[in-house]
Short mmCIF file of C-alpha atoms in Angstrom, two decimals:
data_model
loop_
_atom_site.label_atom_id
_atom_site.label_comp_id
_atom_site.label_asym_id
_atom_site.label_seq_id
_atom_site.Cartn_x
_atom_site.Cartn_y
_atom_site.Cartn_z
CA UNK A 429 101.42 58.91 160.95
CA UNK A 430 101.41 55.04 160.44
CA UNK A 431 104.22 52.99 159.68
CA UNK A 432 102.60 51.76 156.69
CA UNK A 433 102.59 55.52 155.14
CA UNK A 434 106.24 55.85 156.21
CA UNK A 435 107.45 52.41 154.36
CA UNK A 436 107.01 54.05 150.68
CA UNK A 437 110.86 55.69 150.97
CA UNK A 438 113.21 52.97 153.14
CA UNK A 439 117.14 54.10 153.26
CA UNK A 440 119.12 51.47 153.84
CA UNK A 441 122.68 52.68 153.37
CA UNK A 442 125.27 50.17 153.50
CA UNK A 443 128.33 52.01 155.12
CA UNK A 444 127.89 54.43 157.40
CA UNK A 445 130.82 57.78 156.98
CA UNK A 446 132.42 59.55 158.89
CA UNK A 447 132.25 63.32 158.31
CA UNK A 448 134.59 65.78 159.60
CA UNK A 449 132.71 69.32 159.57
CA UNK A 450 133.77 72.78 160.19
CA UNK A 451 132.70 74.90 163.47
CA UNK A 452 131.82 77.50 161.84
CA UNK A 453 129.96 75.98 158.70
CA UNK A 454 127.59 77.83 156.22
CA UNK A 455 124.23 77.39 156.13
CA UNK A 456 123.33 76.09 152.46
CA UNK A 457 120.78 78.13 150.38
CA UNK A 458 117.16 77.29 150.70
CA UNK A 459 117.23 75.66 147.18
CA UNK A 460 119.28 73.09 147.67
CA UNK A 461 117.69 71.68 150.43
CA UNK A 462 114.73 71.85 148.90
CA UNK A 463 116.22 70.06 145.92
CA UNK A 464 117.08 67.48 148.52
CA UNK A 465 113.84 67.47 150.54
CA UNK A 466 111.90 66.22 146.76
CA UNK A 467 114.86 64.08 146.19
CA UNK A 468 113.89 62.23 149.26
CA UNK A 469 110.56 62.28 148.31
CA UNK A 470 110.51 60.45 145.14
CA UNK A 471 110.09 57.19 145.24
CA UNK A 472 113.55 56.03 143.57
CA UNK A 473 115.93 57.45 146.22
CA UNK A 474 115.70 55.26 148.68
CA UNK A 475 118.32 52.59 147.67
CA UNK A 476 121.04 54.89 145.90
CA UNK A 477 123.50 54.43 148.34
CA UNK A 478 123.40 50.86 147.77
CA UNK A 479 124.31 51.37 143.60
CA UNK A 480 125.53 54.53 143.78
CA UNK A 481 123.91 57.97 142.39
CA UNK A 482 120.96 58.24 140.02
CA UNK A 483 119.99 61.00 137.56
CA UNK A 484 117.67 63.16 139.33
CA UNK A 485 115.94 66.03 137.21
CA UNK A 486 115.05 69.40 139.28
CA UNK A 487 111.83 70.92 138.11
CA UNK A 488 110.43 73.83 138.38
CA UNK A 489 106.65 74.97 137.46
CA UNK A 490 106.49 72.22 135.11
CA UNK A 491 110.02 73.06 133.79
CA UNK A 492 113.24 71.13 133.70
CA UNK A 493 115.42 73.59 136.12
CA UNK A 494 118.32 71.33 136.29
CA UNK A 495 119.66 67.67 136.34
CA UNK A 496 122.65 66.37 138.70
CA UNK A 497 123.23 62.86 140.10
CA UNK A 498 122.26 62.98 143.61
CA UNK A 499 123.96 60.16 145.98
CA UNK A 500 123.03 60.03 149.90
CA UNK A 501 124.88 58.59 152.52
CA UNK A 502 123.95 58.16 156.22
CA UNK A 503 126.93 59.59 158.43
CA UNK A 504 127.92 60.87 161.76
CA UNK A 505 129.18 64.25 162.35
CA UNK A 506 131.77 64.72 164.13
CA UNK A 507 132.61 68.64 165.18
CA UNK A 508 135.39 69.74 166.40
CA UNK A 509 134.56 71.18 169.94
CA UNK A 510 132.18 67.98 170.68
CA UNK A 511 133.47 64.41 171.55
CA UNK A 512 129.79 62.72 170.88
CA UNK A 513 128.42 61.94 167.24
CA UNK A 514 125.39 63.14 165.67
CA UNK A 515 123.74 61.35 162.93
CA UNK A 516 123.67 63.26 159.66
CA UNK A 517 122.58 62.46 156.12
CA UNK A 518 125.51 63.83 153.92
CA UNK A 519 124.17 64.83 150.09
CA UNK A 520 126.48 64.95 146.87
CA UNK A 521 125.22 66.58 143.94
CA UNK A 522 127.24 66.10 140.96
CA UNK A 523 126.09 69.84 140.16
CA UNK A 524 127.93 71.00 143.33
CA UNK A 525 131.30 69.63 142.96
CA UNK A 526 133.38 69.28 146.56
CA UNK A 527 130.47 70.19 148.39
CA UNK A 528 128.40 67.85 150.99
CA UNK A 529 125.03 69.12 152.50
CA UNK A 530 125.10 67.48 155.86
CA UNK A 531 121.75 67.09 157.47
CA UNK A 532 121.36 66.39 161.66
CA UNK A 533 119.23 64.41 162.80
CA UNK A 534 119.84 64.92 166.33
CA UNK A 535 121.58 66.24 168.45
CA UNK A 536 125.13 66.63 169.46
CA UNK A 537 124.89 63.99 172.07
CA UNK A 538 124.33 60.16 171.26
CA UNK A 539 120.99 58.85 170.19
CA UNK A 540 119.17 57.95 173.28
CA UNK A 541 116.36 55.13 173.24
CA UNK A 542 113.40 56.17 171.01
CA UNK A 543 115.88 58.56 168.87
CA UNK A 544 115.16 56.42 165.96
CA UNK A 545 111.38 57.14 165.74
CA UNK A 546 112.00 60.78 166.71
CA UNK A 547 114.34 61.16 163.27
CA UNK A 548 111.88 59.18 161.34
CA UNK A 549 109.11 61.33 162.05
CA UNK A 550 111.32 64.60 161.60
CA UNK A 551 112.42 63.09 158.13
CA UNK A 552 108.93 62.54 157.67
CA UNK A 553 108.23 66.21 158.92
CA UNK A 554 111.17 67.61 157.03
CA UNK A 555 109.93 66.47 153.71
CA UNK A 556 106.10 67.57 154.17
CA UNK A 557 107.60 70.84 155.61
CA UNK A 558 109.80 71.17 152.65
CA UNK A 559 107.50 70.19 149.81
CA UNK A 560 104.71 72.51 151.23
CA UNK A 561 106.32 75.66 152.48
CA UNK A 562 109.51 75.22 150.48
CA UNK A 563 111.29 76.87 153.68
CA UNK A 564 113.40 75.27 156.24
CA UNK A 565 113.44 78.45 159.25
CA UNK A 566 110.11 76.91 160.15
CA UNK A 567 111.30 73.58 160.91
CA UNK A 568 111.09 72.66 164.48
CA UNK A 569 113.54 70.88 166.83
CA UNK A 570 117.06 70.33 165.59
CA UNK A 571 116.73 69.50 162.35
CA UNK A 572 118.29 71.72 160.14
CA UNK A 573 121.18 71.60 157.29
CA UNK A 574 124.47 72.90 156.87
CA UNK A 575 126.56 72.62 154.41
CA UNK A 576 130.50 71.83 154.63
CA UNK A 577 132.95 72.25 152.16
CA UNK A 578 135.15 69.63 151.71
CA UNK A 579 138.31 68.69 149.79
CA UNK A 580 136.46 65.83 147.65
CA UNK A 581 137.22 63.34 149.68
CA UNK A 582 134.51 64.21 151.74
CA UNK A 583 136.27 65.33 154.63
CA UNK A 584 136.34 61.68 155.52
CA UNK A 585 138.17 60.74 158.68
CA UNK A 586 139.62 57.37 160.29
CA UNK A 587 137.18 57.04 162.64
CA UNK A 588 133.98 54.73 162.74
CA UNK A 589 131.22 55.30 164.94
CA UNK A 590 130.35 51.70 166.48
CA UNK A 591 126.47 51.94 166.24
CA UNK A 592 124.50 50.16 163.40
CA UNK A 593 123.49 51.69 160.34
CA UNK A 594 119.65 53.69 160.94
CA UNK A 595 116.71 52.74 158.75
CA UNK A 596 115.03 55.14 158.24
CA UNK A 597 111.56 54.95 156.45
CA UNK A 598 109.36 57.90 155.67
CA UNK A 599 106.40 58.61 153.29
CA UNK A 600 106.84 59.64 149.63
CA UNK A 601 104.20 61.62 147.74
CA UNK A 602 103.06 60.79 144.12
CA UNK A 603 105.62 60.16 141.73
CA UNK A 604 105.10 63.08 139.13
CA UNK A 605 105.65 62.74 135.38
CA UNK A 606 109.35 62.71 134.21
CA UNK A 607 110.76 64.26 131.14
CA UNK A 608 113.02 63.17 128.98
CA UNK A 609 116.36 64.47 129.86
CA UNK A 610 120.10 63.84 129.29
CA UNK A 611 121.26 61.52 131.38
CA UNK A 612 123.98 58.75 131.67
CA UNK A 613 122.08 55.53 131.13
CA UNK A 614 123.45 52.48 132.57
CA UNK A 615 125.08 50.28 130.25
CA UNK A 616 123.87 48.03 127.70
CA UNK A 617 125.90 45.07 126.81
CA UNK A 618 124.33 42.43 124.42
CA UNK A 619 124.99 39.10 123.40
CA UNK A 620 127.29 38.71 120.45
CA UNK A 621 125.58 35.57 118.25
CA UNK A 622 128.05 33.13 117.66
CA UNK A 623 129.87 32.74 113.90
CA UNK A 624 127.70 30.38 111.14
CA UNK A 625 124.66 31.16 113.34
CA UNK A 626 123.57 34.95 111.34
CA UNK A 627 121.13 34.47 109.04
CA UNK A 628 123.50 35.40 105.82
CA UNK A 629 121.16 35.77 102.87
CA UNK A 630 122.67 36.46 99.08
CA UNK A 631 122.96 40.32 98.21
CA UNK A 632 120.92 39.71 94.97
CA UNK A 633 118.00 37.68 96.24
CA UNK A 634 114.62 39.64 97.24
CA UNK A 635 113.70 39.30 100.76
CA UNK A 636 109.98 37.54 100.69
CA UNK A 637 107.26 39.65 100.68
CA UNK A 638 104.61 39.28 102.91
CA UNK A 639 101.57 36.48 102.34
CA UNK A 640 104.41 35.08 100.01
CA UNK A 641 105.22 32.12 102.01
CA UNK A 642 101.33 31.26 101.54
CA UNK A 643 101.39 31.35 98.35
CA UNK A 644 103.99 29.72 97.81
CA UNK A 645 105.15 27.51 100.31
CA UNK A 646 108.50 26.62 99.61
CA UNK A 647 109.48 30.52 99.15
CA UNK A 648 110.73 30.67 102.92
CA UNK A 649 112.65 27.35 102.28
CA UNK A 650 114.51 29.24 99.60
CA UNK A 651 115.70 32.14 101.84
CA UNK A 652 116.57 29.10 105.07
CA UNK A 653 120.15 28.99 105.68
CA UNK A 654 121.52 25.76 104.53
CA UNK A 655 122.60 23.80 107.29
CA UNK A 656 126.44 23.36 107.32
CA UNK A 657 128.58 20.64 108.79
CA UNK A 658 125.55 18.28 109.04
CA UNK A 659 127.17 14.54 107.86
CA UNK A 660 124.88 12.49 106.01
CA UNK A 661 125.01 8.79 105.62
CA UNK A 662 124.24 8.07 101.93
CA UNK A 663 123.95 3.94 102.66
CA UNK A 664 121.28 4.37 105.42
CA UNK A 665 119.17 6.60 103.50
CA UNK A 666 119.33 4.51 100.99
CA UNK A 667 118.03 1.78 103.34
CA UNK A 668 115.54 3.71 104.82
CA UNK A 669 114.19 4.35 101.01
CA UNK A 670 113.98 1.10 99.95
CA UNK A 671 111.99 -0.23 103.13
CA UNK A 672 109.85 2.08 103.00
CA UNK A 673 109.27 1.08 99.22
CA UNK A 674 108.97 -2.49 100.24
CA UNK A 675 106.28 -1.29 102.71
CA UNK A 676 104.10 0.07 100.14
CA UNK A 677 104.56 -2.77 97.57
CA UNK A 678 103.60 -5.26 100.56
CA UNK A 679 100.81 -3.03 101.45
CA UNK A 680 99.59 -2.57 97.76
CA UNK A 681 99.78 -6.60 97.85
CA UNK A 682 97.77 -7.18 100.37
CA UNK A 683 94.93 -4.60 99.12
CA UNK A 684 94.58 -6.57 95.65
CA UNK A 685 95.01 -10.33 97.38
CA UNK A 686 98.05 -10.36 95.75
CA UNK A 687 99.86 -12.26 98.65
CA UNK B 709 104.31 74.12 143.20
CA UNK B 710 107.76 75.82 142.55
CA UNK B 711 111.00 74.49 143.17
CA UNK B 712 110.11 70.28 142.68
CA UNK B 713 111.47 67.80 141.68
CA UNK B 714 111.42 65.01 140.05
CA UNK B 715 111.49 62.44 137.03
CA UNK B 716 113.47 59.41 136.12
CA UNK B 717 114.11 59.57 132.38
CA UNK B 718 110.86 57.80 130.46
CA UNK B 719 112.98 57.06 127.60
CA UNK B 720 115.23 55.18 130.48
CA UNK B 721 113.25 53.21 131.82
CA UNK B 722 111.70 52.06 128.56
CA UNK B 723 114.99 50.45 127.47
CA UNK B 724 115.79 49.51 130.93
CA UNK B 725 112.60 47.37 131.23
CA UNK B 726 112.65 46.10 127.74
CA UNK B 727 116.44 45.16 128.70
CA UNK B 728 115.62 43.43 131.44
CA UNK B 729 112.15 41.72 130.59
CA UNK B 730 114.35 40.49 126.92
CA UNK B 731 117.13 38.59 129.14
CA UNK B 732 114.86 37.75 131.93
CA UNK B 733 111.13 37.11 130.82
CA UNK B 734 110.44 38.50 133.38
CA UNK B 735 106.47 40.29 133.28
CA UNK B 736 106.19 43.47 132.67
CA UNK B 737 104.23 44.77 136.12
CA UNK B 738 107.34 42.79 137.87
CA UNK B 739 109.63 44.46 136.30
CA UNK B 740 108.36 48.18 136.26
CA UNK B 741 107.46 47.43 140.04
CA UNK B 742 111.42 47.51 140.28
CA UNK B 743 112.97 50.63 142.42
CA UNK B 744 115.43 52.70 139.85
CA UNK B 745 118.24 51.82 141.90
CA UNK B 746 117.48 47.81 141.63
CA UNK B 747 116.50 48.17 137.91
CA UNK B 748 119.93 49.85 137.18
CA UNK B 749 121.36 47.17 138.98
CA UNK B 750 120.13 44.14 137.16
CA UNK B 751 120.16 45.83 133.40
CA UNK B 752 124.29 46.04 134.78
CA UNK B 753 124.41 42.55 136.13
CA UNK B 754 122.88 41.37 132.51
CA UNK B 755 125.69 43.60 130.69
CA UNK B 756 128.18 41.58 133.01
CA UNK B 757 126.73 38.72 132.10
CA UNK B 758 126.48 39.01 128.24
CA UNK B 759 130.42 40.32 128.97
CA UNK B 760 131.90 37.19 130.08
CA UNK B 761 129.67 35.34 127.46
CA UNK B 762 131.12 37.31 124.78
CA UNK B 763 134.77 37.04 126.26
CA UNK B 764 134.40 33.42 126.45
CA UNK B 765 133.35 33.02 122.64
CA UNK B 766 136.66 35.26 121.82
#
């Protein structure tokens, strides 16, 4: 698989976690890492680490199944009996409250050279695996889920690793057709026009109708806000009016030899 | 195929782009081309925007 094919879905997460697990974690149902193999998938979740979660909708032959808002973090698990990290993708679903479905992406030991293109390709292998079969047993190497319950904090600890945030770029199928859910929208703040600048117009005046205006020309003029505040300087119109006068008396003059 | 996901909102993304392309001018295939993430990120960065504008005029 190209590069090229992998750039559609680029994660870029901006702090990398620390996440305590449990020896003796669960293994999460199927489902939900399926939900989180398409979220993957679609074309929108590559950056929601960087603004924080999106509305996701689950569907399900063509049916809305569910909606959460799905945020994804790049972390390092840190068990209990091991000393070394392993990179994991920890998934909160707003739908599973206190929960995090922590994802390895290698082993327990640290990323040797060329681990980077190994857990790009499983990524990639994941999400074909998980789209098609809609299974994980089958999934080679050491890629599999778990999931770890957690207090809400996220079973955060003190800890950072030292190595830089992963990339990770994989491929994303088609984007399918969304429906038209409930979900928060982001917030819409306009701008609040300025006092004397609404268009105030007299409760018992018609608005004009259309072609009116072409008709008769000065209807628009009528329904123009009068402009306010504007001083006007009564001598120099008058001076303008008279020279212009002048102008056309010369002018008249000079077309009868007058002058 | 059973189990899928996905769809950001239509009705979303309509008034996110219209949001957007009204404050920005910016063209249409620019601003659908947008990831969700970065389009919910400027529509909130014009809200901000029109905030302080509105604070300042109170």
């Amino acid at each position: 698989m190209k590069d090229d094919e992998l750039a559609l879905l680029k994660t870029s997460f901006r702090d990398v976690r620390v996440a305590a697990g449990k020896r003796h974690a669960q293994f999460c149902p199927a489902a939900s890492a399926v939900r989180f193999g398409h979220a993957l998938a679609s074309r929108y979740s590559p950056k929601i680490a960087l603004q924080g979660p999106l509305p996701m909708v689950f569907r399900r032959q063509n049916k809305v199944s569910g909606q959460t808002m799905v945020s994804i973090r790049q972390g390092f698990h840190y068990p209990h009996w091991a000393v070394n990290l392993s990179h994991n993708i920890l998934i909160k679903l707003s739908t599973a409250p206190g929960l995090e479905f922590h994802f390895a992406m290698g082993g327990p030991s640290a990323p040797r050279p060329g681990t980077h293109s190994l857990i790009r390709q499983r990524i990639v292998d994941f999400l074909e695996t998980s789209i098609r079969r809609r299974e994980f047993a089958e999934i080679p190497g050491r890629f599999w889920r778990r999931r770890v319950e957690t207090d809400g904090v996220g079973g955060e600890a003190s800890h950072m690793p030292t190595q830089p945030p992963l990339v990770w770029l994989t491929r994303a199928p088609s984007l399918r057709q969304s429906v038209a859910i409930e979900v928060p929208p982001v917030r819409y703040v306009y701008r609040q026009l300025p006092i004397g600048t609404a268009r105030t117009e007299p409760a018992d005046s018609p608005a004009p109708k259309f072609g009116e205006s072409l008709r008769n020309p000065t209807a628009g003029i009528a329904h123009a806000p009068a402009p306010k505040d504007i001083p006007i300087d009564v001598n120099r119109l008058t001076d303008q009016v008279i020279q212009a006068i002048d102008r056309r008396i010369l002018a008249y003059r000079e077309r009868i030899g007058g002058v | 195929m059973a189990g899928g996901v996905l769809g950001y909102p239509l009705d979303l993304i309509y008034g996110e782009v219209a949001f957007i392309a009204y404050h920005f001018h910016w063209p249409l295939a620019e601003v659908m081309a947008l990831e969700h993430a970065d389009r919910r990120r400027w529509v909130e960065e014009i809200s901000q925007i029109n905030d302080r504008i509105n604070e300042d005029r109170t």
